[in-house]
Structures are given as structure tokens and as C-alpha cells.
Amino acid sequence: MSEDSTAEGTAEEVTLGRIETEVALLMRLGEATRRATGTAEHRVLDRAAYVILRHLDSAGPQNVSALAARLNLDGSTVTRQVSAMQRDGLIARAPDPSDGRGTVVSPTPAGLQRMAAVRAARTRLYGDILADWAPADRDTLADLLHRLNEALETRTRTRR
């Protein structure tokens, strides 16, 4: 192994270590920022309900199995979350038209309203946090985060 390839390997490992650290900090600080934000809009939905409602809003009604698969969660976990959300009036269940024995879940108007409020509050929050960033830098960040999420999702799906 040449000295150059050793240095490249080391530089690559350093870069990957920096990425790992920054992603870990992003997750921790993102949650801490959400909890510390003074407005009630951020707290009208827990994180799981927000993610489920966002997905149902974009993908349409689904059965719990499809929802769990799409969100990379255990079916029993999603069933518990969906039951709590139904009790809170955030989602509704209806017979599955493709399987008479099953049900599909869809967001209620109240669920969509809460989701929209949280989304708007989060958008304003990130607008404040990134106010000093150039628009091109914000676009680049959005593109890179999207690519990272796609890569993570692809890896998760191939590992099942």
C-alpha cells in the first residue's frame, strides 16, 4: 500500500467520522430545539404522529402494514401509534377496499390541521435559524439532506 493511499484512507475516515458526528449532533439538536421552542404549535403533535400524518397526507390512505413498511417501523409500534391517534381524532379507519378483512387509515381534517400547524411552525423555525445563510446554501443543504435521506432509506430497505 502506498503512502498516498494510506493518507487518502485516513482522510476519508476523518471525513466519514465528521459526518457521523454531525448527523448525531443534528438529531440531538433538532429534538432539543423542538422541545425548547416556546410556541405551542411545535407541541400539538408528537414526532411519530407528525411523521405518520405527513406520510398519509402525501401518499393517501393506507393499511397499517403498508404504513409500517414505508416508515421502517414495526407493525405493532405503528398499530399503537395509530390507535392513539384515532382516540385523539387525528386519523380515521375505514374498511380496506382491496381486503374486506382489513382497514385503512387516513388523516382527519383535525389531523391535517394540526400537521399543517406543526409544519408551518417548523418552517418558520428553520427560516429563523438559517436566516443568515445565502439562498444557494439553503438550497444546497436541502439537496444534500434529501440525498442523505434517500441513501439511508435505500440502505434500510435492502437490509430487511
PDB file of C-alpha atoms in Angstrom:
ATOM      1  CA  MET A   1       0.000   0.000   0.000  1.00  0.00           C
ATOM      2  CA  SER A   2       1.460   3.356  -0.981  1.00  0.00           C
ATOM      3  CA  GLU A   3       1.796   6.284   1.347  1.00  0.00           C
ATOM      4  CA  ASP A   4      -0.735   8.227  -0.778  1.00  0.00           C
ATOM      5  CA  SER A   5      -3.434   5.560  -0.448  1.00  0.00           C
ATOM      6  CA  THR A   6      -2.850   5.398   3.311  1.00  0.00           C
ATOM      7  CA  ALA A   7      -3.230   9.180   3.548  1.00  0.00           C
ATOM      8  CA  GLU A   8      -6.363   9.037   1.368  1.00  0.00           C
ATOM      9  CA  GLY A   9      -7.839   6.280   3.519  1.00  0.00           C
ATOM     10  CA  THR A  10      -7.109   8.288   6.617  1.00  0.00           C
ATOM     11  CA  ALA A  11      -8.574  11.473   5.109  1.00  0.00           C
ATOM     12  CA  GLU A  12     -11.687   9.548   4.058  1.00  0.00           C
ATOM     13  CA  GLU A  13     -12.036   8.053   7.548  1.00  0.00           C
ATOM     14  CA  VAL A  14     -11.684  11.518   9.081  1.00  0.00           C
ATOM     15  CA  THR A  15     -14.379  12.876   6.748  1.00  0.00           C
ATOM     16  CA  LEU A  16     -16.725   9.966   7.479  1.00  0.00           C
ATOM     17  CA  GLY A  17     -16.108  10.448  11.209  1.00  0.00           C
ATOM     18  CA  ARG A  18     -17.010  14.122  10.870  1.00  0.00           C
ATOM     19  CA  ILE A  19     -20.209  13.187   9.021  1.00  0.00           C
ATOM     20  CA  GLU A  20     -21.156  10.672  11.724  1.00  0.00           C
ATOM     21  CA  THR A  21     -20.579  13.281  14.429  1.00  0.00           C
ATOM     22  CA  GLU A  22     -22.555  15.975  12.606  1.00  0.00           C
ATOM     23  CA  VAL A  23     -25.511  13.634  11.949  1.00  0.00           C
ATOM     24  CA  ALA A  24     -25.554  12.595  15.622  1.00  0.00           C
ATOM     25  CA  LEU A  25     -25.498  16.253  16.671  1.00  0.00           C
ATOM     26  CA  LEU A  26     -28.182  17.123  14.122  1.00  0.00           C
ATOM     27  CA  MET A  27     -30.541  14.520  15.567  1.00  0.00           C
ATOM     28  CA  ARG A  28     -29.879  15.573  19.160  1.00  0.00           C
ATOM     29  CA  LEU A  29     -30.054  19.312  18.497  1.00  0.00           C
ATOM     30  CA  GLY A  30     -33.092  19.008  16.239  1.00  0.00           C
ATOM     31  CA  GLU A  31     -35.052  17.330  19.018  1.00  0.00           C
ATOM     32  CA  ALA A  32     -33.695  19.701  21.677  1.00  0.00           C
ATOM     33  CA  THR A  33     -34.654  22.690  19.511  1.00  0.00           C
ATOM     34  CA  ARG A  34     -38.176  21.330  19.050  1.00  0.00           C
ATOM     35  CA  ARG A  35     -38.598  20.800  22.790  1.00  0.00           C
ATOM     36  CA  ALA A  36     -37.129  24.191  23.700  1.00  0.00           C
ATOM     37  CA  THR A  37     -39.174  26.210  21.233  1.00  0.00           C
ATOM     38  CA  GLY A  38     -41.611  28.336  23.159  1.00  0.00           C
ATOM     39  CA  THR A  39     -44.572  28.106  20.811  1.00  0.00           C
ATOM     40  CA  ALA A  40     -47.292  25.554  21.422  1.00  0.00           C
ATOM     41  CA  GLU A  41     -47.537  24.852  17.683  1.00  0.00           C
ATOM     42  CA  HIS A  42     -44.461  22.623  17.892  1.00  0.00           C
ATOM     43  CA  ARG A  43     -46.056  20.510  20.582  1.00  0.00           C
ATOM     44  CA  VAL A  44     -49.554  19.904  19.211  1.00  0.00           C
ATOM     45  CA  LEU A  45     -48.269  16.616  17.744  1.00  0.00           C
ATOM     46  CA  ASP A  46     -45.598  14.230  18.874  1.00  0.00           C
ATOM     47  CA  ARG A  47     -42.915  13.340  16.351  1.00  0.00           C
ATOM     48  CA  ALA A  48     -44.435   9.953  15.455  1.00  0.00           C
ATOM     49  CA  ALA A  49     -47.895  11.406  14.798  1.00  0.00           C
ATOM     50  CA  TYR A  50     -46.394  14.171  12.695  1.00  0.00           C
ATOM     51  CA  VAL A  51     -44.462  11.717  10.518  1.00  0.00           C
ATOM     52  CA  ILE A  52     -47.492   9.441  10.090  1.00  0.00           C
ATOM     53  CA  LEU A  53     -49.768  12.340   9.163  1.00  0.00           C
ATOM     54  CA  ARG A  54     -47.203  13.772   6.721  1.00  0.00           C
ATOM     55  CA  HIS A  55     -46.958  10.398   5.006  1.00  0.00           C
ATOM     56  CA  LEU A  56     -50.715   9.802   4.864  1.00  0.00           C
ATOM     57  CA  ASP A  57     -51.239  13.316   3.527  1.00  0.00           C
ATOM     58  CA  SER A  58     -48.829  12.720   0.648  1.00  0.00           C
ATOM     59  CA  ALA A  59     -49.465   9.015  -0.045  1.00  0.00           C
ATOM     60  CA  GLY A  60     -53.164   8.714   0.768  1.00  0.00           C
ATOM     61  CA  PRO A  61     -55.000   6.166   2.941  1.00  0.00           C
ATOM     62  CA  GLN A  62     -53.046   3.001   3.741  1.00  0.00           C
ATOM     63  CA  ASN A  63     -53.288  -0.092   5.847  1.00  0.00           C
ATOM     64  CA  VAL A  64     -51.089  -0.249   8.916  1.00  0.00           C
ATOM     65  CA  SER A  65     -48.754  -2.834   7.360  1.00  0.00           C
ATOM     66  CA  ALA A  66     -48.003  -0.614   4.368  1.00  0.00           C
ATOM     67  CA  LEU A  67     -47.572   2.378   6.648  1.00  0.00           C
ATOM     68  CA  ALA A  68     -45.159   0.472   8.896  1.00  0.00           C
ATOM     69  CA  ALA A  69     -43.145  -0.737   5.907  1.00  0.00           C
ATOM     70  CA  ARG A  70     -42.922   2.744   4.416  1.00  0.00           C
ATOM     71  CA  LEU A  71     -41.837   4.286   7.712  1.00  0.00           C
ATOM     72  CA  ASN A  72     -39.418   1.459   8.517  1.00  0.00           C
ATOM     73  CA  LEU A  73     -41.193   0.693  11.790  1.00  0.00           C
ATOM     74  CA  ASP A  74     -42.517  -2.430  13.436  1.00  0.00           C
ATOM     75  CA  GLY A  75     -46.201  -3.093  12.712  1.00  0.00           C
ATOM     76  CA  SER A  76     -47.099  -3.302  16.401  1.00  0.00           C
ATOM     77  CA  THR A  77     -45.480   0.088  17.019  1.00  0.00           C
ATOM     78  CA  VAL A  78     -47.484   1.698  14.214  1.00  0.00           C
ATOM     79  CA  THR A  79     -50.668  -0.034  15.419  1.00  0.00           C
ATOM     80  CA  ARG A  80     -50.213   1.520  18.889  1.00  0.00           C
ATOM     81  CA  GLN A  81     -49.469   4.942  17.405  1.00  0.00           C
ATOM     82  CA  VAL A  82     -52.449   4.749  15.046  1.00  0.00           C
ATOM     83  CA  SER A  83     -54.766   3.689  17.887  1.00  0.00           C
ATOM     84  CA  ALA A  84     -53.659   6.672  19.983  1.00  0.00           C
ATOM     85  CA  MET A  85     -54.065   8.983  17.006  1.00  0.00           C
ATOM     86  CA  GLN A  86     -57.556   7.626  16.361  1.00  0.00           C
ATOM     87  CA  ARG A  87     -58.514   8.261  20.013  1.00  0.00           C
ATOM     88  CA  ASP A  88     -57.246  11.838  19.568  1.00  0.00           C
ATOM     89  CA  GLY A  89     -59.319  12.296  16.413  1.00  0.00           C
ATOM     90  CA  LEU A  90     -56.271  12.694  14.164  1.00  0.00           C
ATOM     91  CA  ILE A  91     -56.928   9.722  11.895  1.00  0.00           C
ATOM     92  CA  ALA A  92     -59.916   7.631  10.883  1.00  0.00           C
ATOM     93  CA  ARG A  93     -60.176   3.960   9.996  1.00  0.00           C
ATOM     94  CA  ALA A  94     -62.248   2.650   7.116  1.00  0.00           C
ATOM     95  CA  PRO A  95     -62.686  -0.796   5.518  1.00  0.00           C
ATOM     96  CA  ASP A  96     -59.869  -1.638   3.114  1.00  0.00           C
ATOM     97  CA  PRO A  97     -61.452  -1.751  -0.355  1.00  0.00           C
ATOM     98  CA  SER A  98     -58.855  -4.294  -1.525  1.00  0.00           C
ATOM     99  CA  ASP A  99     -59.210  -6.567   1.540  1.00  0.00           C
ATOM    100  CA  GLY A 100     -62.562  -6.710   3.300  1.00  0.00           C
ATOM    101  CA  ARG A 101     -60.940  -8.037   6.463  1.00  0.00           C
ATOM    102  CA  GLY A 102     -58.550  -5.106   6.819  1.00  0.00           C
ATOM    103  CA  THR A 103     -58.780  -1.398   7.407  1.00  0.00           C
ATOM    104  CA  VAL A 104     -57.044   1.637   6.025  1.00  0.00           C
ATOM    105  CA  VAL A 105     -56.181   4.754   7.961  1.00  0.00           C
ATOM    106  CA  SER A 106     -56.425   8.294   6.687  1.00  0.00           C
ATOM    107  CA  PRO A 107     -55.935  11.705   8.265  1.00  0.00           C
ATOM    108  CA  THR A 108     -58.950  13.578   9.575  1.00  0.00           C
ATOM    109  CA  PRO A 109     -59.386  17.301   8.902  1.00  0.00           C
ATOM    110  CA  ALA A 110     -58.295  17.913  12.521  1.00  0.00           C
ATOM    111  CA  GLY A 111     -55.191  15.767  11.987  1.00  0.00           C
ATOM    112  CA  LEU A 112     -54.317  17.627   8.785  1.00  0.00           C
ATOM    113  CA  GLN A 113     -54.863  20.965  10.515  1.00  0.00           C
ATOM    114  CA  ARG A 114     -52.508  20.050  13.371  1.00  0.00           C
ATOM    115  CA  MET A 115     -49.927  18.677  10.936  1.00  0.00           C
ATOM    116  CA  ALA A 116     -50.072  21.879   8.879  1.00  0.00           C
ATOM    117  CA  ALA A 117     -49.626  23.985  12.030  1.00  0.00           C
ATOM    118  CA  VAL A 118     -46.554  21.998  13.078  1.00  0.00           C
ATOM    119  CA  ARG A 119     -45.121  22.107   9.568  1.00  0.00           C
ATOM    120  CA  ALA A 120     -45.601  25.884   9.344  1.00  0.00           C
ATOM    121  CA  ALA A 121     -44.031  26.381  12.783  1.00  0.00           C
ATOM    122  CA  ARG A 122     -41.049  24.207  11.834  1.00  0.00           C
ATOM    123  CA  THR A 123     -40.646  26.035   8.540  1.00  0.00           C
ATOM    124  CA  ARG A 124     -40.600  29.379  10.372  1.00  0.00           C
ATOM    125  CA  LEU A 125     -38.122  27.997  12.915  1.00  0.00           C
ATOM    126  CA  TYR A 126     -35.703  26.840  10.221  1.00  0.00           C
ATOM    127  CA  GLY A 127     -36.234  30.134   8.402  1.00  0.00           C
ATOM    128  CA  ASP A 128     -35.065  31.925  11.559  1.00  0.00           C
ATOM    129  CA  ILE A 129     -32.155  29.541  12.143  1.00  0.00           C
ATOM    130  CA  LEU A 130     -30.965  29.805   8.539  1.00  0.00           C
ATOM    131  CA  ALA A 131     -31.760  33.496   8.047  1.00  0.00           C
ATOM    132  CA  ASP A 132     -28.093  34.414   7.617  1.00  0.00           C
ATOM    133  CA  TRP A 133     -27.471  31.682   5.035  1.00  0.00           C
ATOM    134  CA  ALA A 134     -27.401  32.541   1.362  1.00  0.00           C
ATOM    135  CA  PRO A 135     -30.371  31.117  -0.571  1.00  0.00           C
ATOM    136  CA  ALA A 136     -27.974  28.953  -2.606  1.00  0.00           C
ATOM    137  CA  ASP A 137     -26.553  27.473   0.614  1.00  0.00           C
ATOM    138  CA  ARG A 138     -30.056  26.668   1.880  1.00  0.00           C
ATOM    139  CA  ASP A 139     -30.848  25.000  -1.462  1.00  0.00           C
ATOM    140  CA  THR A 140     -27.613  23.008  -1.285  1.00  0.00           C
ATOM    141  CA  LEU A 141     -28.389  21.904   2.279  1.00  0.00           C
ATOM    142  CA  ALA A 142     -31.888  20.797   1.250  1.00  0.00           C
ATOM    143  CA  ASP A 143     -30.497  18.855  -1.705  1.00  0.00           C
ATOM    144  CA  LEU A 144     -27.782  17.152   0.342  1.00  0.00           C
ATOM    145  CA  LEU A 145     -30.157  16.245   3.170  1.00  0.00           C
ATOM    146  CA  HIS A 146     -32.543  14.766   0.591  1.00  0.00           C
ATOM    147  CA  ARG A 147     -29.722  12.688  -0.893  1.00  0.00           C
ATOM    148  CA  LEU A 148     -28.678  11.517   2.572  1.00  0.00           C
ATOM    149  CA  ASN A 149     -32.249  10.525   3.435  1.00  0.00           C
ATOM    150  CA  GLU A 150     -32.632   8.662   0.138  1.00  0.00           C
ATOM    151  CA  ALA A 151     -29.379   6.769   0.788  1.00  0.00           C
ATOM    152  CA  LEU A 152     -30.461   5.916   4.338  1.00  0.00           C
ATOM    153  CA  GLU A 153     -33.868   4.758   3.116  1.00  0.00           C
ATOM    154  CA  THR A 154     -32.342   2.631   0.361  1.00  0.00           C
ATOM    155  CA  ARG A 155     -29.975   1.003   2.829  1.00  0.00           C
ATOM    156  CA  THR A 156     -32.809   0.327   5.272  1.00  0.00           C
ATOM    157  CA  ARG A 157     -34.932  -1.306   2.575  1.00  0.00           C
ATOM    158  CA  THR A 158     -32.111  -3.507   1.302  1.00  0.00           C
ATOM    159  CA  ARG A 159     -31.276  -4.688   4.850  1.00  0.00           C
ATOM    160  CA  ARG A 160     -34.742  -6.035   5.654  1.00  0.00           C
TER     161      ARG A 160
END
